[in-house]
């Protein structure tokens, strides 16, 4: 038997659990997640290996209608990943698809390609059993999906089936990446993303979307098993800087200690994390700032 491989784009509306699903499939956190839409800003490769196959997943920012420059770049990267893959994995939430304008845009895009498409209906833990079948029916009537799988990424339900189904659709091909490589993103990227994730969890309204995080310095001290990180949180205006810092520095302490604890878990090391807050006016609508901040 020959080795099987393929590129798989994970697409779907914002907030349906695409990044959660990817982390669970890989058994490791490489993409941050949050209850807020548009958490994922960059495309991230996640590499899944078995002895006889390799699946290269591409996690994308959700596809949605948009005006802002940051969001344009996010949606653009989601759409362009479709051209480069062998299989499209569409993830949707377990609510009914009607009236979901974002989903309808995606279905229109899907209609224009004849690539293998697999549908994962996620968050079935939120659904009564009898409500699942009618939803599956709606999607199977579309006659576009090679298979439809109900899953719960959060509760690790149906994921083995999903992997099995994807494996059936792979073609003979090379091992594109070494088996010890799980993502194309650096440790530095993940560290910045973890800080950004905690901002998403602790702040509200437009604030998370006005934040970007860069890493100024990472120093490893293997003798002390210590990782020292200096990071900057960029916001767009003074009022946002005040919120991020919080009363008596309470907010930034909370963000910092949550981020530090998560990094300590992921890297199995002590972490010393120093956070700074800077204002960069309107960075999310300025091409040059966007590029500098990694978008
Ligand atoms: P993305 O925007 O599609 O990448 O979505 P995320 O992966 O960031 O997840 C969005 C939210 O949905 C987070 O709060 C997740 O914890 C939650 N979520 C993801 N998968 C499931 C699931 O299977 N069940 C439930 N109840 N929540 C989920
Ligand atoms: Mg995501």
PDB file of C-alpha atoms and ligand atoms in Angstrom:
ATOM      1  CA  UNK A   1       0.000   0.000   0.000  1.00  0.00           C
ATOM      2  CA  UNK A   2       1.265   3.435  -0.832  1.00  0.00           C
ATOM      3  CA  UNK A   3       1.550   6.403   1.474  1.00  0.00           C
ATOM      4  CA  UNK A   4      -1.472   8.730   1.471  1.00  0.00           C
ATOM      5  CA  UNK A   5      -1.413  12.476   1.934  1.00  0.00           C
ATOM      6  CA  UNK A   6      -3.306  15.643   1.253  1.00  0.00           C
ATOM      7  CA  UNK A   7      -4.006  19.247   2.149  1.00  0.00           C
ATOM      8  CA  UNK A   8      -7.283  19.945   3.885  1.00  0.00           C
ATOM      9  CA  UNK A   9      -8.752  23.431   4.318  1.00  0.00           C
ATOM     10  CA  UNK A  10     -10.904  23.910   7.379  1.00  0.00           C
ATOM     11  CA  UNK A  11     -13.452  26.541   6.470  1.00  0.00           C
ATOM     12  CA  UNK A  12     -16.697  27.763   7.949  1.00  0.00           C
ATOM     13  CA  UNK A  13     -18.476  30.698   9.507  1.00  0.00           C
ATOM     14  CA  UNK A  14     -16.823  32.417  12.477  1.00  0.00           C
ATOM     15  CA  UNK A  15     -17.080  30.796  15.893  1.00  0.00           C
ATOM     16  CA  UNK A  16     -18.287  27.332  14.894  1.00  0.00           C
ATOM     17  CA  UNK A  17     -15.256  25.648  16.457  1.00  0.00           C
ATOM     18  CA  UNK A  18     -12.805  25.309  13.560  1.00  0.00           C
ATOM     19  CA  UNK A  19      -9.719  26.000  15.668  1.00  0.00           C
ATOM     20  CA  UNK A  20     -10.973  23.879  18.552  1.00  0.00           C
ATOM     21  CA  UNK A  21     -11.496  21.019  16.111  1.00  0.00           C
ATOM     22  CA  UNK A  22      -7.998  21.355  14.697  1.00  0.00           C
ATOM     23  CA  UNK A  23      -6.419  21.346  18.169  1.00  0.00           C
ATOM     24  CA  UNK A  24      -8.402  18.250  19.105  1.00  0.00           C
ATOM     25  CA  UNK A  25      -7.563  16.395  15.912  1.00  0.00           C
ATOM     26  CA  UNK A  26      -3.877  17.060  16.521  1.00  0.00           C
ATOM     27  CA  UNK A  27      -4.099  16.418  20.249  1.00  0.00           C
ATOM     28  CA  UNK A  28      -2.198  19.631  20.869  1.00  0.00           C
ATOM     29  CA  UNK A  29      -3.031  23.289  21.040  1.00  0.00           C
ATOM     30  CA  UNK A  30      -1.636  25.143  18.076  1.00  0.00           C
ATOM     31  CA  UNK A  31      -4.497  27.546  17.373  1.00  0.00           C
ATOM     32  CA  UNK A  32      -6.135  29.826  19.907  1.00  0.00           C
ATOM     33  CA  UNK A  33      -9.896  29.748  20.374  1.00  0.00           C
ATOM     34  CA  UNK A  34     -12.450  31.928  22.096  1.00  0.00           C
ATOM     35  CA  UNK A  35     -16.186  32.400  22.475  1.00  0.00           C
ATOM     36  CA  UNK A  36     -15.889  35.521  20.296  1.00  0.00           C
ATOM     37  CA  UNK A  37     -16.074  35.427  16.509  1.00  0.00           C
ATOM     38  CA  UNK A  38     -13.005  36.220  14.410  1.00  0.00           C
ATOM     39  CA  UNK A  39     -10.440  35.012  16.892  1.00  0.00           C
ATOM     40  CA  UNK A  40      -8.251  33.390  14.250  1.00  0.00           C
ATOM     41  CA  UNK A  41      -6.437  35.984  12.152  1.00  0.00           C
ATOM     42  CA  UNK A  42      -3.746  34.051  10.311  1.00  0.00           C
ATOM     43  CA  UNK A  43      -3.796  30.807   8.439  1.00  0.00           C
ATOM     44  CA  UNK A  44      -2.169  28.070  10.453  1.00  0.00           C
ATOM     45  CA  UNK A  45      -0.997  24.684   9.244  1.00  0.00           C
ATOM     46  CA  UNK A  46      -1.617  21.717  11.480  1.00  0.00           C
ATOM     47  CA  UNK A  47       0.004  18.437  10.541  1.00  0.00           C
ATOM     48  CA  UNK A  48      -1.566  15.104  11.426  1.00  0.00           C
ATOM     49  CA  UNK A  49       0.467  11.920  11.030  1.00  0.00           C
ATOM     50  CA  UNK A  50      -0.214   8.213  10.993  1.00  0.00           C
ATOM     51  CA  UNK A  51       2.190   5.504   9.873  1.00  0.00           C
ATOM     52  CA  UNK A  52       0.623   5.379   6.436  1.00  0.00           C
ATOM     53  CA  UNK A  53      -0.709   8.895   5.931  1.00  0.00           C
ATOM     54  CA  UNK A  54      -0.239  12.594   6.494  1.00  0.00           C
ATOM     55  CA  UNK A  55      -2.987  15.230   6.556  1.00  0.00           C
ATOM     56  CA  UNK A  56      -2.006  18.865   6.379  1.00  0.00           C
ATOM     57  CA  UNK A  57      -4.845  20.939   7.791  1.00  0.00           C
ATOM     58  CA  UNK A  58      -5.129  24.642   7.114  1.00  0.00           C
ATOM     59  CA  UNK A  59      -7.035  26.532   9.791  1.00  0.00           C
ATOM     60  CA  UNK A  60      -8.466  29.721   8.395  1.00  0.00           C
ATOM     61  CA  UNK A  61     -10.134  32.803   9.789  1.00  0.00           C
ATOM     62  CA  UNK A  62     -13.881  32.371   9.301  1.00  0.00           C
ATOM     63  CA  UNK A  63     -15.371  33.618   6.082  1.00  0.00           C
ATOM     64  CA  UNK A  64     -17.698  36.556   6.624  1.00  0.00           C
ATOM     65  CA  UNK A  65     -18.818  39.749   4.994  1.00  0.00           C
ATOM     66  CA  UNK A  66     -16.535  42.565   5.875  1.00  0.00           C
ATOM     67  CA  UNK A  67     -15.442  46.130   5.414  1.00  0.00           C
ATOM     68  CA  UNK A  68     -12.340  46.551   7.541  1.00  0.00           C
ATOM     69  CA  UNK A  69      -8.889  46.073   6.120  1.00  0.00           C
ATOM     70  CA  UNK A  70      -7.857  43.559   8.785  1.00  0.00           C
ATOM     71  CA  UNK A  71     -10.950  41.497   8.127  1.00  0.00           C
ATOM     72  CA  UNK A  72     -10.465  41.727   4.374  1.00  0.00           C
ATOM     73  CA  UNK A  73      -7.037  40.209   4.769  1.00  0.00           C
ATOM     74  CA  UNK A  74      -8.489  37.498   7.036  1.00  0.00           C
ATOM     75  CA  UNK A  75     -11.281  36.540   4.631  1.00  0.00           C
ATOM     76  CA  UNK A  76      -8.885  36.700   1.696  1.00  0.00           C
ATOM     77  CA  UNK A  77      -6.598  34.172   3.324  1.00  0.00           C
ATOM     78  CA  UNK A  78      -9.551  31.871   3.995  1.00  0.00           C
ATOM     79  CA  UNK A  79     -10.720  32.025   0.395  1.00  0.00           C
ATOM     80  CA  UNK A  80      -7.305  31.663  -1.178  1.00  0.00           C
ATOM     81  CA  UNK A  81      -6.571  28.528   0.826  1.00  0.00           C
ATOM     82  CA  UNK A  82      -9.390  26.800  -1.063  1.00  0.00           C
ATOM     83  CA  UNK A  83      -7.464  26.879  -4.310  1.00  0.00           C
ATOM     84  CA  UNK A  84      -4.487  25.054  -2.863  1.00  0.00           C
ATOM     85  CA  UNK A  85      -6.083  22.090  -1.141  1.00  0.00           C
ATOM     86  CA  UNK A  86      -7.258  18.588  -1.999  1.00  0.00           C
ATOM     87  CA  UNK A  87     -10.156  18.417   0.414  1.00  0.00           C
ATOM     88  CA  UNK A  88     -12.429  21.044   1.885  1.00  0.00           C
ATOM     89  CA  UNK A  89     -13.624  20.422   5.419  1.00  0.00           C
ATOM     90  CA  UNK A  90     -16.583  22.671   6.063  1.00  0.00           C
ATOM     91  CA  UNK A  91     -17.364  23.104   9.734  1.00  0.00           C
ATOM     92  CA  UNK A  92     -20.740  24.436  10.769  1.00  0.00           C
ATOM     93  CA  UNK A  93     -22.449  24.841  14.090  1.00  0.00           C
ATOM     94  CA  UNK A  94     -25.343  22.637  15.069  1.00  0.00           C
ATOM     95  CA  UNK A  95     -27.989  25.312  14.566  1.00  0.00           C
ATOM     96  CA  UNK A  96     -30.085  25.425  11.423  1.00  0.00           C
ATOM     97  CA  UNK A  97     -28.292  26.770   8.380  1.00  0.00           C
ATOM     98  CA  UNK A  98     -31.150  28.946   7.133  1.00  0.00           C
ATOM     99  CA  UNK A  99     -30.657  32.668   7.720  1.00  0.00           C
ATOM    100  CA  UNK A 100     -26.959  32.277   8.279  1.00  0.00           C
ATOM    101  CA  UNK A 101     -25.688  34.723   5.688  1.00  0.00           C
ATOM    102  CA  UNK A 102     -22.068  33.781   6.306  1.00  0.00           C
ATOM    103  CA  UNK A 103     -22.800  30.147   5.698  1.00  0.00           C
ATOM    104  CA  UNK A 104     -24.654  31.014   2.537  1.00  0.00           C
ATOM    105  CA  UNK A 105     -21.643  32.888   1.190  1.00  0.00           C
ATOM    106  CA  UNK A 106     -19.527  29.823   1.866  1.00  0.00           C
ATOM    107  CA  UNK A 107     -21.977  27.464   0.237  1.00  0.00           C
ATOM    108  CA  UNK A 108     -21.929  29.682  -2.826  1.00  0.00           C
ATOM    109  CA  UNK A 109     -18.120  29.530  -2.922  1.00  0.00           C
ATOM    110  CA  UNK A 110     -18.279  25.744  -2.494  1.00  0.00           C
ATOM    111  CA  UNK A 111     -20.713  25.493  -5.373  1.00  0.00           C
ATOM    112  CA  UNK A 112     -18.070  26.942  -7.660  1.00  0.00           C
ATOM    113  CA  UNK A 113     -15.544  24.164  -7.066  1.00  0.00           C
ATOM    114  CA  UNK A 114     -15.843  20.455  -7.575  1.00  0.00           C
ATOM    115  CA  UNK A 115     -13.320  19.572  -4.865  1.00  0.00           C
ATOM    116  CA  UNK A 116     -14.049  16.843  -2.381  1.00  0.00           C
ATOM    117  CA  UNK A 117     -16.005  18.443   0.443  1.00  0.00           C
ATOM    118  CA  UNK A 118     -16.702  16.968   3.839  1.00  0.00           C
ATOM    119  CA  UNK A 119     -19.118  18.531   6.265  1.00  0.00           C
ATOM    120  CA  UNK A 120     -18.589  18.414  10.015  1.00  0.00           C
ATOM    121  CA  UNK A 121     -21.598  19.516  12.010  1.00  0.00           C
ATOM    122  CA  UNK A 122     -19.958  20.606  15.256  1.00  0.00           C
ATOM    123  CA  UNK A 123     -21.274  21.293  18.766  1.00  0.00           C
ATOM    124  CA  UNK A 124     -23.759  18.426  18.685  1.00  0.00           C
ATOM    125  CA  UNK A 125     -23.377  18.339  22.476  1.00  0.00           C
ATOM    126  CA  UNK A 126     -25.658  21.388  22.476  1.00  0.00           C
ATOM    127  CA  UNK A 127     -28.313  19.546  20.537  1.00  0.00           C
ATOM    128  CA  UNK A 128     -31.059  17.090  21.392  1.00  0.00           C
ATOM    129  CA  UNK A 129     -30.664  13.841  19.464  1.00  0.00           C
ATOM    130  CA  UNK A 130     -33.961  14.237  17.656  1.00  0.00           C
ATOM    131  CA  UNK A 131     -32.953  17.673  16.402  1.00  0.00           C
ATOM    132  CA  UNK A 132     -29.820  16.412  14.678  1.00  0.00           C
ATOM    133  CA  UNK A 133     -31.440  14.386  11.927  1.00  0.00           C
ATOM    134  CA  UNK A 134     -33.412  17.240  10.350  1.00  0.00           C
ATOM    135  CA  UNK A 135     -30.227  19.304  10.212  1.00  0.00           C
ATOM    136  CA  UNK A 136     -28.298  16.501   8.540  1.00  0.00           C
ATOM    137  CA  UNK A 137     -31.156  16.236   6.088  1.00  0.00           C
ATOM    138  CA  UNK A 138     -30.958  19.898   5.124  1.00  0.00           C
ATOM    139  CA  UNK A 139     -27.303  19.498   4.266  1.00  0.00           C
ATOM    140  CA  UNK A 140     -27.636  16.200   2.453  1.00  0.00           C
ATOM    141  CA  UNK A 141     -30.299  17.732   0.217  1.00  0.00           C
ATOM    142  CA  UNK A 142     -27.685  20.219  -0.968  1.00  0.00           C
ATOM    143  CA  UNK A 143     -26.037  17.281  -2.673  1.00  0.00           C
ATOM    144  CA  UNK A 144     -22.591  18.809  -2.325  1.00  0.00           C
ATOM    145  CA  UNK A 145     -20.915  16.836   0.460  1.00  0.00           C
ATOM    146  CA  UNK A 146     -19.068  13.550   0.081  1.00  0.00           C
ATOM    147  CA  UNK A 147     -19.907  12.841   3.693  1.00  0.00           C
ATOM    148  CA  UNK A 148     -21.602  14.541   6.594  1.00  0.00           C
ATOM    149  CA  UNK A 149     -20.361  13.903  10.118  1.00  0.00           C
ATOM    150  CA  UNK A 150     -21.814  15.136  13.383  1.00  0.00           C
ATOM    151  CA  UNK A 151     -19.072  15.902  15.905  1.00  0.00           C
ATOM    152  CA  UNK A 152     -18.340  17.659  19.136  1.00  0.00           C
ATOM    153  CA  UNK A 153     -14.812  19.000  19.095  1.00  0.00           C
ATOM    154  CA  UNK A 154     -15.048  20.114  22.685  1.00  0.00           C
ATOM    155  CA  UNK A 155     -16.114  16.669  23.926  1.00  0.00           C
ATOM    156  CA  UNK A 156     -13.989  14.652  21.540  1.00  0.00           C
ATOM    157  CA  UNK A 157     -17.048  13.062  19.994  1.00  0.00           C
ATOM    158  CA  UNK A 158     -17.032  11.724  16.425  1.00  0.00           C
ATOM    159  CA  UNK A 159     -13.476  12.827  15.744  1.00  0.00           C
ATOM    160  CA  UNK A 160     -12.193   9.331  15.010  1.00  0.00           C
ATOM    161  CA  UNK A 161     -14.929   8.943  12.418  1.00  0.00           C
ATOM    162  CA  UNK A 162     -13.991  12.254  10.918  1.00  0.00           C
ATOM    163  CA  UNK A 163     -10.318  11.292  10.632  1.00  0.00           C
ATOM    164  CA  UNK A 164     -11.351   7.949   9.138  1.00  0.00           C
ATOM    165  CA  UNK A 165     -13.545   9.648   6.563  1.00  0.00           C
ATOM    166  CA  UNK A 166     -10.828  12.131   5.628  1.00  0.00           C
ATOM    167  CA  UNK A 167      -8.343   9.315   5.278  1.00  0.00           C
ATOM    168  CA  UNK A 168     -10.580   7.603   2.734  1.00  0.00           C
ATOM    169  CA  UNK A 169     -10.439  10.706   0.563  1.00  0.00           C
ATOM    170  CA  UNK A 170      -6.645  11.052   0.561  1.00  0.00           C
ATOM    171  CA  UNK A 171      -4.666  10.167  -2.540  1.00  0.00           C
ATOM    172  CA  UNK A 172      -1.273   8.501  -2.765  1.00  0.00           C
ATOM    173  CA  UNK A 173       1.288  11.200  -2.169  1.00  0.00           C
ATOM    174  CA  UNK A 174       4.461  12.203  -0.377  1.00  0.00           C
ATOM    175  CA  UNK A 175       5.018  13.002   3.253  1.00  0.00           C
ATOM    176  CA  UNK A 176       5.157  16.774   2.930  1.00  0.00           C
ATOM    177  CA  UNK A 177       6.471  17.550   6.407  1.00  0.00           C
ATOM    178  CA  UNK A 178       8.657  15.685   8.898  1.00  0.00           C
ATOM    179  CA  UNK A 179       6.561  13.722  11.371  1.00  0.00           C
ATOM    180  CA  UNK A 180       7.814  15.710  14.358  1.00  0.00           C
ATOM    181  CA  UNK A 181       6.539  18.934  12.859  1.00  0.00           C
ATOM    182  CA  UNK A 182       3.052  19.742  14.048  1.00  0.00           C
ATOM    183  CA  UNK A 183       2.625  23.272  12.730  1.00  0.00           C
ATOM    184  CA  UNK A 184       4.312  25.781  10.449  1.00  0.00           C
ATOM    185  CA  UNK A 185       4.068  28.487  13.083  1.00  0.00           C
ATOM    186  CA  UNK A 186       6.869  29.243  15.514  1.00  0.00           C
ATOM    187  CA  UNK A 187       6.848  29.036  19.273  1.00  0.00           C
ATOM    188  CA  UNK A 188       7.025  32.814  19.220  1.00  0.00           C
ATOM    189  CA  UNK A 189       3.810  33.028  17.209  1.00  0.00           C
ATOM    190  CA  UNK A 190       2.009  30.710  19.616  1.00  0.00           C
ATOM    191  CA  UNK A 191       3.190  32.731  22.614  1.00  0.00           C
ATOM    192  CA  UNK A 192       1.848  35.966  21.117  1.00  0.00           C
ATOM    193  CA  UNK A 193      -1.385  34.209  20.242  1.00  0.00           C
ATOM    194  CA  UNK A 194      -1.858  32.931  23.784  1.00  0.00           C
ATOM    195  CA  UNK A 195      -1.629  36.483  25.105  1.00  0.00           C
ATOM    196  CA  UNK A 196      -4.166  37.543  22.482  1.00  0.00           C
ATOM    197  CA  UNK A 197      -6.472  34.675  23.475  1.00  0.00           C
ATOM    198  CA  UNK A 198      -6.528  35.842  27.085  1.00  0.00           C
ATOM    199  CA  UNK A 199      -7.406  39.354  25.938  1.00  0.00           C
ATOM    200  CA  UNK A 200     -10.365  37.834  24.059  1.00  0.00           C
ATOM    201  CA  UNK A 201     -11.504  36.086  27.211  1.00  0.00           C
ATOM    202  CA  UNK A 202     -11.205  39.069  29.529  1.00  0.00           C
ATOM    203  CA  UNK A 203     -12.276  42.069  27.488  1.00  0.00           C
ATOM    204  CA  UNK A 204     -15.475  42.986  25.725  1.00  0.00           C
ATOM    205  CA  UNK A 205     -17.018  44.611  22.698  1.00  0.00           C
ATOM    206  CA  UNK A 206     -14.592  46.009  20.165  1.00  0.00           C
ATOM    207  CA  UNK A 207     -11.549  45.817  22.394  1.00  0.00           C
ATOM    208  CA  UNK A 208     -10.258  42.349  21.439  1.00  0.00           C
ATOM    209  CA  UNK A 209     -10.455  43.321  17.792  1.00  0.00           C
ATOM    210  CA  UNK A 210      -8.371  46.416  18.425  1.00  0.00           C
ATOM    211  CA  UNK A 211      -5.536  44.434  19.991  1.00  0.00           C
ATOM    212  CA  UNK A 212      -2.462  42.922  18.422  1.00  0.00           C
ATOM    213  CA  UNK A 213       0.401  41.262  20.250  1.00  0.00           C
ATOM    214  CA  UNK A 214       4.057  41.140  19.327  1.00  0.00           C
ATOM    215  CA  UNK A 215       6.924  39.422  21.101  1.00  0.00           C
ATOM    216  CA  UNK A 216       9.925  41.631  21.773  1.00  0.00           C
ATOM    217  CA  UNK A 217      12.159  39.054  23.360  1.00  0.00           C
ATOM    218  CA  UNK A 218      12.248  35.404  24.351  1.00  0.00           C
ATOM    219  CA  UNK A 219      15.040  34.102  26.531  1.00  0.00           C
ATOM    220  CA  UNK A 220      15.429  30.490  27.526  1.00  0.00           C
ATOM    221  CA  UNK A 221      17.353  29.444  30.584  1.00  0.00           C
ATOM    222  CA  UNK A 222      17.486  25.634  30.403  1.00  0.00           C
ATOM    223  CA  UNK A 223      19.353  25.356  33.731  1.00  0.00           C
ATOM    224  CA  UNK A 224      16.505  26.997  35.582  1.00  0.00           C
ATOM    225  CA  UNK A 225      13.927  25.561  33.185  1.00  0.00           C
ATOM    226  CA  UNK A 226      12.747  29.126  32.662  1.00  0.00           C
ATOM    227  CA  UNK A 227      11.286  30.924  29.671  1.00  0.00           C
ATOM    228  CA  UNK A 228      11.381  34.718  29.925  1.00  0.00           C
ATOM    229  CA  UNK A 229       9.089  36.544  27.515  1.00  0.00           C
ATOM    230  CA  UNK A 230       8.651  40.233  26.825  1.00  0.00           C
ATOM    231  CA  UNK A 231       5.526  41.055  24.834  1.00  0.00           C
ATOM    232  CA  UNK A 232       3.749  44.203  23.687  1.00  0.00           C
ATOM    233  CA  UNK A 233       0.002  44.571  23.372  1.00  0.00           C
ATOM    234  CA  UNK A 234      -0.929  47.149  20.743  1.00  0.00           C
ATOM    235  CA  UNK A 235      -4.233  48.987  21.024  1.00  0.00           C
ATOM    236  CA  UNK A 236      -5.669  51.767  18.885  1.00  0.00           C
ATOM    237  CA  UNK A 237      -6.439  54.454  21.447  1.00  0.00           C
ATOM    238  CA  UNK A 238      -5.827  55.687  24.962  1.00  0.00           C
ATOM    239  CA  UNK A 239      -9.208  54.584  26.292  1.00  0.00           C
ATOM    240  CA  UNK A 240      -8.373  51.019  25.210  1.00  0.00           C
ATOM    241  CA  UNK A 241      -4.986  51.179  26.854  1.00  0.00           C
ATOM    242  CA  UNK A 242      -6.694  52.178  30.106  1.00  0.00           C
ATOM    243  CA  UNK A 243      -9.052  49.196  29.887  1.00  0.00           C
ATOM    244  CA  UNK A 244      -6.252  46.733  29.138  1.00  0.00           C
ATOM    245  CA  UNK A 245      -4.267  47.984  32.112  1.00  0.00           C
ATOM    246  CA  UNK A 246      -7.332  48.097  34.336  1.00  0.00           C
ATOM    247  CA  UNK A 247      -7.865  49.523  37.785  1.00  0.00           C
ATOM    248  CA  UNK A 248      -4.579  49.305  39.682  1.00  0.00           C
ATOM    249  CA  UNK A 249      -3.246  47.192  36.831  1.00  0.00           C
ATOM    250  CA  UNK A 250      -5.779  44.489  37.640  1.00  0.00           C
ATOM    251  CA  UNK A 251      -6.697  43.623  34.057  1.00  0.00           C
ATOM    252  CA  UNK A 252      -3.204  43.305  32.699  1.00  0.00           C
ATOM    253  CA  UNK A 253      -2.277  41.199  35.719  1.00  0.00           C
ATOM    254  CA  UNK A 254      -5.147  38.852  34.979  1.00  0.00           C
ATOM    255  CA  UNK A 255      -4.295  38.588  31.274  1.00  0.00           C
ATOM    256  CA  UNK A 256      -0.627  38.070  32.117  1.00  0.00           C
ATOM    257  CA  UNK A 257      -1.110  35.413  34.747  1.00  0.00           C
ATOM    258  CA  UNK A 258      -3.595  33.440  32.629  1.00  0.00           C
ATOM    259  CA  UNK A 259      -1.246  33.575  29.668  1.00  0.00           C
ATOM    260  CA  UNK A 260       1.713  32.597  31.820  1.00  0.00           C
ATOM    261  CA  UNK A 261      -0.096  29.586  33.280  1.00  0.00           C
ATOM    262  CA  UNK A 262      -1.089  28.353  29.848  1.00  0.00           C
ATOM    263  CA  UNK A 263       2.459  28.756  28.537  1.00  0.00           C
ATOM    264  CA  UNK A 264       3.804  26.858  31.533  1.00  0.00           C
ATOM    265  CA  UNK A 265       1.434  24.008  30.691  1.00  0.00           C
ATOM    266  CA  UNK A 266       2.294  23.957  27.009  1.00  0.00           C
ATOM    267  CA  UNK A 267       6.062  24.313  27.343  1.00  0.00           C
ATOM    268  CA  UNK A 268       6.454  22.417  30.651  1.00  0.00           C
ATOM    269  CA  UNK A 269       8.656  25.156  31.969  1.00  0.00           C
ATOM    270  CA  UNK A 270       8.506  28.109  34.316  1.00  0.00           C
ATOM    271  CA  UNK A 271       7.527  31.257  32.513  1.00  0.00           C
ATOM    272  CA  UNK A 272       8.326  34.830  33.332  1.00  0.00           C
ATOM    273  CA  UNK A 273       6.064  37.085  31.291  1.00  0.00           C
ATOM    274  CA  UNK A 274       6.375  40.833  31.045  1.00  0.00           C
ATOM    275  CA  UNK A 275       3.642  42.738  29.196  1.00  0.00           C
ATOM    276  CA  UNK A 276       3.693  46.279  27.842  1.00  0.00           C
ATOM    277  CA  UNK A 277       0.804  48.212  26.324  1.00  0.00           C
ATOM    278  CA  UNK A 278       1.347  50.625  23.437  1.00  0.00           C
ATOM    279  CA  UNK A 279      -0.955  52.726  21.329  1.00  0.00           C
ATOM    280  CA  UNK A 280      -0.677  52.432  17.562  1.00  0.00           C
ATOM    281  CA  UNK A 281      -3.432  54.616  16.138  1.00  0.00           C
ATOM    282  CA  UNK A 282      -5.814  52.760  13.804  1.00  0.00           C
ATOM    283  CA  UNK A 283      -3.398  49.908  13.170  1.00  0.00           C
ATOM    284  CA  UNK A 284      -6.215  47.646  11.967  1.00  0.00           C
ATOM    285  CA  UNK A 285      -6.981  49.940   9.043  1.00  0.00           C
ATOM    286  CA  UNK A 286      -3.419  50.794   8.083  1.00  0.00           C
ATOM    287  CA  UNK A 287      -1.673  48.565   5.561  1.00  0.00           C
ATOM    288  CA  UNK A 288       1.795  49.235   6.899  1.00  0.00           C
ATOM    289  CA  UNK A 289       0.874  48.661  10.546  1.00  0.00           C
ATOM    290  CA  UNK A 290      -0.939  45.469   9.595  1.00  0.00           C
ATOM    291  CA  UNK A 291       2.142  44.116   7.920  1.00  0.00           C
ATOM    292  CA  UNK A 292       4.355  45.082  10.837  1.00  0.00           C
ATOM    293  CA  UNK A 293       2.041  43.304  13.254  1.00  0.00           C
ATOM    294  CA  UNK A 294       2.061  40.166  11.146  1.00  0.00           C
ATOM    295  CA  UNK A 295      -1.216  40.319   9.170  1.00  0.00           C
TER     296      UNK A 295
HETATM  297  P1  LIG B   1     -13.612  29.231  15.240  1.00  0.00           P
HETATM  298  O1  LIG B   1     -13.852  30.712  15.197  1.00  0.00           O
HETATM  299  O2  LIG B   1     -14.500  28.532  14.262  1.00  0.00           O
HETATM  300  O3  LIG B   1     -12.190  28.855  15.106  1.00  0.00           O
HETATM  301  O4  LIG B   1     -14.131  28.753  16.686  1.00  0.00           O
HETATM  302  P2  LIG B   1     -13.301  28.423  18.014  1.00  0.00           P
HETATM  303  O5  LIG B   1     -12.555  27.154  17.841  1.00  0.00           O
HETATM  304  O6  LIG B   1     -12.524  29.645  18.424  1.00  0.00           O
HETATM  305  O7  LIG B   1     -14.488  28.134  19.021  1.00  0.00           O
HETATM  306  C1  LIG B   1     -15.495  29.072  19.270  1.00  0.00           C
HETATM  307  C2  LIG B   1     -16.196  28.728  20.560  1.00  0.00           C
HETATM  308  O8  LIG B   1     -16.956  27.512  20.416  1.00  0.00           O
HETATM  309  C3  LIG B   1     -15.237  28.494  21.725  1.00  0.00           C
HETATM  310  O9  LIG B   1     -15.793  29.060  22.886  1.00  0.00           O
HETATM  311  C4  LIG B   1     -15.191  26.972  21.837  1.00  0.00           C
HETATM  312  O10 LIG B   1     -14.900  26.513  23.140  1.00  0.00           O
HETATM  313  C5  LIG B   1     -16.607  26.584  21.433  1.00  0.00           C
HETATM  314  N1  LIG B   1     -16.705  25.214  20.897  1.00  0.00           N
HETATM  315  C6  LIG B   1     -15.909  24.630  19.980  1.00  0.00           C
HETATM  316  N2  LIG B   1     -16.285  23.359  19.731  1.00  0.00           N
HETATM  317  C7  LIG B   1     -17.357  23.122  20.523  1.00  0.00           C
HETATM  318  C8  LIG B   1     -18.213  21.970  20.755  1.00  0.00           C
HETATM  319  O11 LIG B   1     -18.058  20.897  20.179  1.00  0.00           O
HETATM  320  N3  LIG B   1     -19.236  22.141  21.648  1.00  0.00           N
HETATM  321  C9  LIG B   1     -19.438  23.316  22.311  1.00  0.00           C
HETATM  322  N4  LIG B   1     -20.453  23.370  23.179  1.00  0.00           N
HETATM  323  N5  LIG B   1     -18.650  24.393  22.139  1.00  0.00           N
HETATM  324  C10 LIG B   1     -17.634  24.306  21.261  1.00  0.00           C
HETATM  325 MG1  LIG B   2     -10.544  29.976  14.730  1.00  0.00          MG
END
